[in-house]
XYZ file of C-alpha atoms in Angstrom:
625
model
C 28.046 67.015 -39.362
C 25.791 67.161 -36.373
C 27.066 65.770 -33.129
C 24.085 63.403 -33.012
C 24.989 61.948 -36.356
C 28.522 61.430 -35.170
C 27.340 59.558 -32.138
C 25.172 57.355 -34.400
C 28.122 56.612 -36.657
C 30.320 55.776 -33.677
C 27.525 53.523 -32.337
C 27.194 51.745 -35.668
C 30.930 51.295 -35.801
C 31.016 49.797 -32.344
C 28.117 47.474 -33.245
C 29.913 46.376 -36.422
C 33.110 45.673 -34.508
C 31.232 43.656 -31.883
C 29.252 41.724 -34.517
C 32.432 40.947 -36.433
C 34.184 39.794 -33.271
C 31.207 37.609 -32.354
C 31.147 36.032 -35.779
C 34.866 35.286 -35.611
C 34.551 33.815 -32.130
C 31.598 31.656 -33.217
C 33.475 30.253 -36.140
C 31.435 32.284 -38.626
C 28.122 30.661 -37.377
C 24.969 32.461 -38.498
C 22.121 33.351 -36.119
C 19.954 30.754 -37.883
C 21.362 27.552 -39.294
C 21.916 23.884 -38.528
C 24.232 21.791 -36.439
C 24.883 18.178 -37.278
C 23.877 15.626 -34.666
C 24.448 11.930 -34.141
C 22.213 9.272 -35.669
C 21.150 8.190 -32.176
C 20.099 11.720 -31.221
C 18.234 12.115 -34.492
C 16.406 8.819 -33.966
C 15.446 9.727 -30.402
C 13.999 13.058 -31.524
C 11.485 11.215 -33.720
C 9.744 9.690 -30.678
C 10.450 12.386 -28.101
C 7.584 12.975 -25.657
C 6.767 13.074 -21.974
C 6.226 9.289 -22.148
C 9.758 8.550 -23.307
C 11.882 11.056 -21.385
C 12.095 14.485 -19.847
C 11.385 16.411 -23.065
C 7.966 17.249 -24.482
C 6.948 16.301 -28.014
C 7.469 18.876 -30.785
C 3.716 19.586 -30.872
C 3.550 20.602 -27.199
C 6.731 22.680 -27.416
C 5.320 24.373 -30.509
C 2.200 25.595 -28.710
C 4.040 26.702 -25.587
C 6.439 28.804 -27.676
C 3.867 30.006 -30.202
C 1.544 31.308 -27.506
C 4.356 32.510 -25.219
C 3.234 30.084 -22.505
C 6.525 28.315 -21.763
C 7.450 30.489 -18.803
C 3.909 30.508 -17.408
C 3.711 26.695 -17.757
C 6.845 26.352 -15.621
C 5.405 28.596 -12.893
C 1.672 27.796 -13.028
C 0.768 24.829 -15.299
C -3.035 25.026 -14.776
C -3.070 28.714 -15.714
C -1.028 28.062 -18.861
C -3.228 25.143 -19.843
C -6.376 27.193 -19.328
C -4.970 29.740 -21.778
C -4.277 26.923 -24.237
C -7.750 25.457 -23.706
C -9.463 28.774 -24.344
C -8.367 28.608 -27.972
C -10.211 25.365 -28.745
C -12.703 25.565 -31.570
C -10.361 27.182 -34.048
C -8.636 25.706 -37.102
C -5.707 24.506 -34.991
C -7.888 22.565 -32.534
C -6.403 19.140 -33.295
C -2.902 20.263 -32.378
C -4.142 22.026 -29.233
C -5.954 18.886 -28.081
C -2.807 16.766 -28.371
C -0.699 19.416 -26.624
C -3.265 19.667 -23.820
C -3.222 15.901 -23.389
C 0.561 15.676 -23.139
C 0.951 18.760 -20.951
C -1.706 17.572 -18.500
C 0.032 14.190 -18.344
C 3.366 15.881 -17.637
C 1.695 17.964 -14.921
C 0.046 14.872 -13.420
C 3.357 13.032 -13.276
C 4.657 15.706 -10.923
C 1.510 16.101 -8.834
C 0.185 12.519 -8.841
C -3.323 13.944 -9.251
C -5.730 11.350 -10.690
C -8.004 13.986 -12.169
C -5.117 15.455 -14.155
C -4.251 12.029 -15.576
C -7.875 11.582 -16.625
C -7.882 15.075 -18.115
C -4.987 13.944 -20.290
C -7.014 10.903 -21.397
C -10.035 13.107 -22.207
C -8.028 15.358 -24.519
C -6.286 12.401 -26.173
C -9.709 10.829 -26.838
C -10.941 14.122 -28.315
C -7.857 14.291 -30.561
C -8.341 10.721 -31.811
C -12.114 10.839 -32.322
C -13.358 14.288 -33.410
C -17.088 14.445 -34.290
C -16.267 15.362 -37.875
C -14.263 12.436 -39.245
C -12.770 14.652 -41.952
C -10.845 16.404 -39.164
C -9.499 13.168 -37.683
C -5.755 12.499 -37.846
C -4.706 10.220 -40.666
C -3.262 6.755 -39.955
C 0.106 8.127 -41.089
C 0.136 10.872 -38.472
C 2.910 9.938 -36.035
C 1.000 11.678 -33.259
C -1.740 9.022 -33.299
C 0.464 6.572 -31.403
C 1.391 9.273 -28.894
C -2.290 10.095 -28.351
C -3.190 6.420 -27.890
C -0.425 5.988 -25.325
C -1.485 9.142 -23.478
C -5.072 7.875 -23.384
C -4.030 4.382 -22.235
C -1.663 5.655 -19.559
C -4.081 8.398 -18.565
C -6.954 6.052 -17.751
C -4.599 3.573 -16.061
C -3.116 6.154 -13.689
C -6.336 8.123 -13.373
C -8.424 5.119 -12.293
C -5.722 3.571 -10.083
C -6.634 2.749 -6.506
C -4.615 5.029 -4.203
C -3.513 2.160 -1.964
C -2.836 -0.709 -4.347
C 0.761 -1.212 -3.186
C 3.294 -2.356 -5.765
C 0.483 -3.227 -8.163
C -1.654 -0.716 -10.040
C -5.238 -1.849 -9.544
C -7.937 -0.001 -11.440
C -11.038 1.153 -9.588
C -13.995 0.903 -11.979
C -16.715 1.633 -9.426
C -19.154 4.412 -10.424
C -18.272 7.741 -8.836
C -17.680 11.457 -9.427
C -14.009 12.312 -10.066
C -12.779 15.904 -9.849
C -10.996 17.160 -12.973
C -8.946 20.378 -13.274
C -11.817 21.968 -15.211
C -15.003 20.223 -14.079
C -15.563 16.589 -13.177
C -15.852 13.081 -14.649
C -19.030 11.168 -13.923
C -17.961 7.508 -14.102
C -21.298 5.879 -14.866
C -22.838 2.686 -13.529
C -22.337 -0.062 -16.159
C -25.525 -1.607 -17.588
C -24.626 -4.854 -15.815
C -21.932 -6.278 -13.578
C -18.556 -6.847 -15.234
C -18.667 -10.466 -16.363
C -16.936 -12.637 -18.887
C -17.961 -16.130 -20.016
C -20.066 -16.625 -16.905
C -17.392 -15.322 -14.533
C -17.295 -12.211 -12.398
C -14.338 -9.973 -13.227
C -12.577 -8.567 -10.153
C -9.325 -6.797 -9.259
C -8.071 -5.537 -12.650
C -4.285 -5.101 -12.298
C -2.378 -3.035 -14.877
C 0.143 -4.988 -16.946
C 1.658 -1.953 -18.645
C 3.872 -0.984 -15.731
C 5.388 -4.417 -15.045
C 8.688 -5.810 -16.240
C 8.777 -9.483 -17.123
C 11.584 -11.970 -16.653
C 12.232 -15.476 -17.895
C 10.600 -15.091 -21.331
C 12.574 -14.322 -24.485
C 9.936 -12.063 -26.020
C 7.350 -9.681 -24.657
C 4.378 -9.613 -27.006
C 2.259 -6.468 -27.032
C -0.642 -5.737 -29.314
C -0.808 -2.005 -29.804
C -4.178 -0.333 -29.662
C -6.487 1.483 -27.308
C -7.280 0.651 -23.691
C -5.532 -0.376 -20.501
C -4.175 -3.942 -20.626
C -4.928 -5.654 -17.310
C -4.915 -9.055 -15.631
C -8.119 -9.815 -13.751
C -9.135 -12.445 -11.259
C -12.151 -14.583 -12.073
C -14.888 -15.494 -9.622
C -17.834 -17.779 -10.307
C -21.105 -16.013 -11.024
C -24.453 -17.683 -10.423
C -22.775 -20.962 -9.483
C -20.963 -21.339 -12.808
C -19.577 -24.880 -12.802
C -17.047 -24.104 -15.536
C -15.144 -22.088 -12.954
C -13.605 -25.290 -11.639
C -11.460 -25.547 -14.775
C -9.756 -22.236 -13.959
C -6.994 -22.491 -11.323
C -7.608 -20.632 -8.056
C -6.079 -17.145 -8.066
C -5.863 -17.339 -11.858
C -5.228 -14.056 -13.653
C -6.735 -13.610 -17.109
C -5.657 -10.859 -19.564
C -8.383 -8.395 -20.555
C -8.537 -4.761 -21.697
C -10.293 -1.857 -19.965
C -11.715 0.867 -22.210
C -13.185 4.127 -20.911
C -15.771 5.439 -23.385
C -16.501 9.158 -23.133
C -19.944 10.436 -24.115
C -20.680 13.591 -26.133
C -17.155 14.843 -25.581
C -17.615 17.959 -27.735
C -20.230 19.301 -25.337
C -18.234 18.082 -22.338
C -15.136 20.037 -23.328
C -17.178 23.227 -23.229
C -19.095 22.569 -20.020
C -16.437 20.655 -18.067
C -18.966 17.935 -17.191
C -17.549 14.729 -18.673
C -19.460 11.448 -18.678
C -17.677 8.111 -19.150
C -18.414 4.410 -18.926
C -15.861 1.644 -18.316
C -15.994 -1.394 -20.571
C -13.997 -4.641 -20.436
C -13.008 -6.737 -23.450
C -11.107 -9.883 -24.320
C -8.735 -8.742 -27.059
C -8.606 -12.286 -28.478
C -12.388 -12.374 -28.836
C -12.675 -8.713 -29.875
C -9.432 -7.559 -31.526
C -11.093 -4.229 -32.329
C -14.020 -2.164 -31.039
C -16.187 0.594 -32.498
C -15.400 4.101 -31.271
C -17.328 6.965 -32.845
C -18.066 4.866 -35.964
C -14.418 3.863 -36.331
C -12.887 0.422 -35.770
C -9.989 0.667 -33.336
C -7.694 -2.230 -32.274
C -7.498 -3.043 -28.575
C -4.303 -2.918 -26.541
C -3.296 -6.241 -24.950
C -0.339 -7.759 -23.079
C -0.389 -11.590 -23.456
C 3.242 -12.064 -22.364
C 2.934 -9.922 -19.247
C -0.202 -11.859 -18.282
C 1.673 -15.187 -18.440
C 4.602 -13.856 -16.405
C 2.285 -12.243 -13.862
C 0.350 -15.489 -13.457
C 3.520 -17.505 -12.810
C 5.198 -14.995 -10.501
C 5.555 -16.719 -7.094
C 2.934 -19.288 -8.181
C 2.731 -22.530 -6.140
C 3.061 -24.586 -9.326
C 6.855 -24.215 -9.104
C 6.892 -25.993 -5.735
C 4.849 -28.862 -7.166
C 7.608 -30.111 -9.466
C 9.681 -32.011 -6.894
C 6.852 -32.466 -4.368
C 4.614 -33.938 -7.070
C 7.271 -36.498 -7.955
C 8.073 -37.547 -4.403
C 4.583 -37.431 -2.869
C 2.063 -39.541 -4.809
C -1.033 -38.038 -3.211
C 0.132 -34.407 -3.152
C -2.343 -32.121 -4.952
C -2.438 -28.542 -6.199
C -5.248 -26.352 -4.825
C -8.343 -26.809 -6.967
C -7.048 -29.867 -8.848
C -9.223 -32.354 -6.942
C -12.318 -31.427 -8.967
C -10.539 -31.474 -12.321
C -8.138 -34.415 -11.830
C -5.300 -32.057 -12.715
C -6.646 -30.378 -15.878
C -6.675 -26.560 -15.999
C -7.700 -24.046 -18.652
C -5.506 -20.999 -19.210
C -8.667 -18.956 -19.885
C -12.379 -19.732 -19.588
C -13.754 -22.071 -22.251
C -14.186 -20.427 -25.633
C -16.562 -22.182 -28.063
C -15.153 -22.684 -31.521
C -11.520 -22.858 -30.427
C -9.548 -26.081 -30.635
C -8.058 -27.252 -27.321
C -4.307 -27.821 -27.199
C -3.468 -29.906 -24.128
C 0.088 -29.727 -22.761
C 1.394 -32.635 -20.643
C 4.667 -32.069 -18.766
C 7.404 -34.578 -17.992
C 9.035 -36.062 -14.879
C 9.651 -33.755 -11.890
C 8.168 -30.931 -13.919
C 4.994 -28.855 -14.132
C 2.866 -26.830 -16.589
C 5.109 -23.830 -15.845
C 7.743 -25.394 -18.117
C 5.458 -24.763 -21.086
C 5.480 -20.993 -20.434
C 7.926 -20.134 -23.226
C 5.910 -22.094 -25.762
C 2.618 -20.685 -24.512
C 4.021 -17.158 -24.762
C 5.100 -17.643 -28.369
C 1.800 -19.238 -29.381
C -0.404 -16.673 -27.639
C 1.730 -13.900 -29.096
C 0.657 -15.114 -32.547
C -2.873 -13.814 -33.293
C -3.439 -16.592 -35.845
C -2.922 -19.226 -33.155
C -4.501 -17.281 -30.293
C -7.716 -16.731 -32.255
C -8.156 -20.404 -33.156
C -6.915 -22.354 -30.132
C -7.417 -22.503 -26.378
C -4.590 -23.783 -24.177
C -5.229 -26.435 -21.528
C -2.623 -27.846 -19.138
C -2.467 -31.126 -17.231
C -0.585 -31.452 -13.940
C 0.082 -34.835 -12.351
C 2.266 -36.544 -9.766
C 5.078 -37.592 -12.060
C 6.417 -40.315 -9.736
C 3.142 -42.281 -10.015
C 2.702 -45.231 -12.411
C 2.258 -44.018 -15.986
C -1.009 -45.920 -16.423
C -2.520 -44.254 -13.347
C -1.468 -40.758 -14.452
C -2.825 -41.463 -17.923
C -6.141 -42.555 -16.410
C -6.415 -39.201 -14.642
C -5.617 -37.343 -17.866
C -8.143 -39.378 -19.850
C -10.889 -38.873 -17.265
C -10.178 -35.160 -16.953
C -10.437 -34.630 -20.712
C -13.657 -36.630 -20.905
C -15.113 -34.715 -17.957
C -14.127 -31.324 -19.401
C -15.686 -32.026 -22.791
C -18.892 -33.333 -21.186
C -19.052 -30.388 -18.777
C -18.518 -27.507 -21.184
C -20.323 -29.014 -24.186
C -22.867 -31.518 -22.866
C -24.824 -31.600 -26.143
C -21.750 -32.020 -28.330
C -22.429 -28.918 -30.431
C -18.875 -27.545 -30.566
C -16.938 -29.218 -33.411
C -13.669 -27.665 -32.187
C -13.704 -29.982 -29.162
C -13.618 -32.949 -31.535
C -10.282 -31.787 -33.020
C -8.226 -31.780 -29.806
C -4.422 -31.692 -29.970
C -2.352 -33.252 -27.161
C 1.350 -32.405 -26.800
C 3.490 -34.383 -24.370
C 7.089 -33.909 -23.254
C 9.183 -36.857 -22.013
C 7.010 -38.961 -19.656
C 4.139 -36.707 -20.734
C 4.573 -38.152 -24.228
C 3.850 -41.634 -22.854
C 0.668 -40.290 -21.245
C -0.181 -38.666 -24.563
C 0.142 -41.954 -26.443
C -2.139 -43.627 -23.905
C -4.879 -41.184 -25.026
C -4.845 -42.556 -28.581
C -4.463 -46.333 -28.193
C -6.812 -49.128 -27.138
C -5.642 -51.210 -24.196
C -7.298 -54.527 -24.876
C -6.310 -56.980 -22.096
C -2.599 -56.393 -22.581
C -1.874 -54.263 -19.528
C -4.098 -56.346 -17.268
C -2.378 -59.560 -18.317
C 0.919 -58.216 -17.004
C -0.613 -57.989 -13.530
C -2.803 -61.106 -13.591
C -0.561 -63.491 -15.455
C -3.330 -64.013 -17.994
C -6.181 -64.621 -15.544
C -9.283 -62.848 -16.986
C -10.352 -59.786 -15.063
C -13.879 -61.141 -14.612
C -12.498 -64.150 -12.701
C -10.620 -62.024 -10.193
C -12.692 -61.554 -7.056
C -11.606 -57.992 -6.333
C -13.140 -55.486 -3.958
C -15.164 -52.649 -5.449
C -12.432 -50.056 -4.869
C -9.671 -52.180 -6.368
C -11.838 -53.258 -9.309
C -12.667 -49.627 -10.117
C -9.033 -48.579 -9.879
C -7.842 -51.389 -12.180
C -10.563 -50.676 -14.748
C -9.567 -47.014 -14.831
C -5.864 -47.690 -15.352
C -5.728 -50.903 -17.407
C -8.833 -50.903 -19.624
C -9.488 -48.017 -22.002
C -10.198 -46.994 -25.580
C -8.592 -44.250 -27.651
C -10.285 -40.912 -27.093
C -12.338 -40.146 -30.226
C -11.954 -36.373 -29.890
C -8.128 -36.383 -29.862
C -7.131 -36.125 -33.530
C -3.490 -35.014 -33.377
C -0.604 -35.718 -31.001
C 2.930 -34.347 -30.739
C 5.623 -36.358 -28.964
C 8.554 -34.291 -27.659
C 11.637 -36.078 -26.237
C 9.442 -39.110 -25.569
C 11.063 -42.370 -24.320
C 8.888 -44.786 -26.312
C 11.526 -47.488 -25.723
C 12.644 -46.172 -22.365
C 15.235 -43.817 -20.925
C 18.759 -45.061 -20.356
C 18.791 -43.048 -17.117
C 15.940 -45.213 -15.787
C 18.131 -48.265 -16.365
C 21.309 -47.094 -14.590
C 22.258 -46.058 -11.062
C 20.481 -42.698 -11.406
C 17.243 -44.542 -12.021
C 17.848 -46.680 -8.936
C 18.218 -43.549 -6.815
C 15.157 -41.875 -8.357
C 13.007 -44.931 -7.595
C 13.703 -44.484 -3.890
C 12.212 -40.986 -3.939
C 8.947 -42.027 -5.593
C 6.297 -43.731 -3.468
C 3.135 -45.522 -4.522
C -0.294 -43.919 -3.951
C -2.088 -45.328 -0.921
C -5.015 -46.670 -2.955
C -2.702 -48.511 -5.342
C -0.626 -50.014 -2.507
C -3.809 -51.404 -1.011
C -4.827 -52.809 -4.393
C -1.416 -54.458 -4.798
C -1.891 -56.408 -1.559
C -5.265 -57.636 -2.726
C -3.999 -58.605 -6.192
C -1.040 -60.511 -4.765
C -3.336 -62.556 -2.521
C -5.312 -63.562 -5.594
C -2.105 -64.344 -7.502
C -1.142 -66.720 -4.718
C -4.546 -68.376 -4.925
C -4.045 -68.794 -8.675
C -0.594 -70.313 -8.058
C 1.121 -67.538 -10.013
C 4.836 -67.041 -9.520
C 6.129 -64.013 -7.645
C 4.270 -60.971 -6.463
C 3.230 -57.866 -8.321
C 4.939 -54.672 -7.182
C 3.443 -51.263 -7.830
C 5.762 -49.631 -10.392
C 6.945 -46.046 -10.202
C 7.106 -43.882 -13.300
C 10.856 -44.584 -13.372
C 10.084 -48.300 -13.611
C 7.679 -47.554 -16.449
C 10.449 -45.794 -18.386
C 12.822 -48.773 -18.131
C 12.687 -50.780 -21.373
C 12.780 -54.045 -19.411
C 9.397 -53.118 -17.892
C 6.580 -55.114 -19.590
C 4.128 -52.184 -19.463
C 6.431 -50.014 -21.591
C 6.876 -52.826 -24.092
C 3.114 -53.286 -24.347
C 2.577 -49.533 -24.838
C 5.221 -49.444 -27.554
C 3.459 -52.263 -29.396
C -0.037 -50.755 -29.278
C -1.014 -49.087 -32.582
C -2.182 -45.484 -32.556
C -5.818 -44.979 -33.634
C -6.104 -44.483 -37.410
C -7.798 -41.067 -37.177
C -4.895 -39.550 -35.235
C -2.155 -37.458 -36.884
C 1.231 -38.125 -35.260
C 4.327 -35.905 -35.029
C 7.685 -36.363 -33.274
C 10.205 -33.776 -32.123
C 13.491 -35.382 -31.068
C 16.450 -33.444 -29.630
C 19.968 -34.822 -29.800
C 23.247 -33.480 -28.469
C 25.615 -34.981 -31.049
C 25.929 -36.759 -34.355
C 25.328 -39.246 -35.907
C 21.672 -38.960 -34.937
C 20.973 -42.692 -35.056
C 23.263 -43.346 -32.071
C 22.850 -39.954 -30.321
C 20.769 -38.956 -27.310
C 19.554 -35.808 -25.540
C 21.101 -36.653 -22.175
C 17.998 -38.598 -21.071
C 16.500 -40.360 -24.094
C 18.245 -41.915 -27.089
C 17.136 -41.065 -30.601
C 16.409 -44.744 -31.196
C 13.950 -44.665 -28.281
C 12.190 -41.443 -29.290
C 11.894 -42.469 -32.950
C 8.680 -44.262 -33.891
C 7.035 -45.107 -37.171
C 4.833 -44.218 -38.907
C 4.581 -40.463 -38.226
C 3.505 -37.546 -40.397
C 6.613 -35.601 -39.453
C 9.754 -36.071 -37.402
C 11.979 -33.103 -36.554
C 15.448 -33.661 -35.111
C 16.596 -30.667 -33.067
C 20.378 -30.475 -33.031
C 22.282 -29.666 -30.919
C 19.781 -29.684 -28.092
C 19.225 -31.284 -24.694
C 16.178 -33.073 -23.297
C 14.252 -29.942 -22.232
C 13.688 -28.836 -25.810
C 10.104 -27.661 -25.291
C 11.385 -24.139 -24.567
C 13.739 -23.827 -27.541
C 12.855 -21.713 -30.610
C 13.245 -24.590 -33.093
C 10.833 -26.831 -31.203
C 8.331 -24.040 -30.672
C 8.398 -23.156 -34.369
C 7.704 -26.780 -35.252
C 4.719 -26.850 -32.893
C 3.507 -23.585 -34.458
C 3.807 -25.167 -37.916
C 1.843 -28.221 -36.787
C -0.918 -26.056 -35.299
C -1.084 -24.008 -38.502
C -1.515 -27.236 -40.428
C -4.159 -28.531 -38.013
C -6.249 -25.341 -38.271
C -5.701 -24.876 -41.995
C -3.754 -21.639 -41.580
C -1.933 -20.676 -44.775
């Protein structure tokens, strides 16, 4: 035997011994095989990407390993991505496009470069919308959601103003933006960004905010960057007065790329920013395909209420009769959540004592998170000084609704405005009832002792004030009302020592105090007993108060559908209460429906059971099956 052959045999023997030892040490594991993992780890691997953690998606890892680019990507990402880009145009183009999008996003996260974020969005767009639709990913391709998220996040971060502080504000002004391989020409839009007669300014991203105080965060998955924008009047738009100052409305920004196939070769990308209302346009056309829009209705509500002055109004509005919210002077306290939308039925929310529209946030979030409700209704909110007399607050509500309808639909062409729904909580329920009853002379007789109004020689100011508060007809355009925790026969708290204390904190409006002096002089001339004192809202919720008794006795207009939601804390229901109002006070007849919420306290408007009942009522009102 040759010495060389001996050495080979000895080498093979040593290799065999080492291999055997390795196998024994490894527990007989084979070079290729499987290891069992936990269910959690397996679930996480299904959605693994640069957007969810530190690991890349399987597609990106596949291309880095297949093309031996992993090491180069760690050292020089642009060089590795140029190598990956150079292979576009082949049969594996779709996978390369998605890998390029994710890898550029991962690179941009480290560098903070806006052009790299936009490069990620460009490749995601190319993956989603190839020129040949037969090459497009199927709806069942799990990578479609990853590509949409990369596009959405890419345009959000890529268009972000460098100095927008804690907020991510998008800069949509036309300009040339440098990309890693070329540039993006952000084109001048055909016209200024406007919506419903308003100028759209300061789009703030909602994707990167956490919300608090709401049970659910509703997102509608799709394409685009969900933002909250501020609205400014354009061309003297009068409807702007119905939007609260500093209001933030949810819209969606979409960046449409032009002739992307040519752009990927030349490096010269052209794009145009577009803005949509996802409620008005749930989907848009992109390269002949209908694509749903991304939206964030819950984040928009939370963002609007964050540090909003409406929270401070709750106690101040009860104690100070003439205290007003900024912008409410023109609207008498009525605000729209969004600009007027023809064809959508208004739902008007009226808060209770020492409260504000902010207390409807949970209900608004649930309703706007339901596309069937959001596409058929528009939400309006009334804010009022809840210590003022109920009749005076109701007059403001009535006048604000009449003014809004006349302002936004002067020719009466929108049938949706003639199907208005009003929902009132607690004292707000009393205001709600005053929208759907006729007064006759009943309320005036309480003040005058039966002396006809025409025979009272009142000043012009006092006469106008009394007419507003004491003489009215049911509003013909309100066709459904919902009473929640409403003290139709008073609140027992208004009758005890707590009510006595609360009365001391509520003062009468200056105009009404002046009117009271004038009325009492005339009562003396008419030899009427006693003087008339301006009541507070607490007085008006005491069953011994004549005004509450008159309101209870007034029949609701025959065209109005009536519903009651009554919380109680204990059983039996007939003798129970919610801590503020007894069941026997909140119960009225006839009604189309009465829901008892048990066990529940007075502030039931934020509870799931109450919200679901309101949803059911709105479904019924709009004919949703």
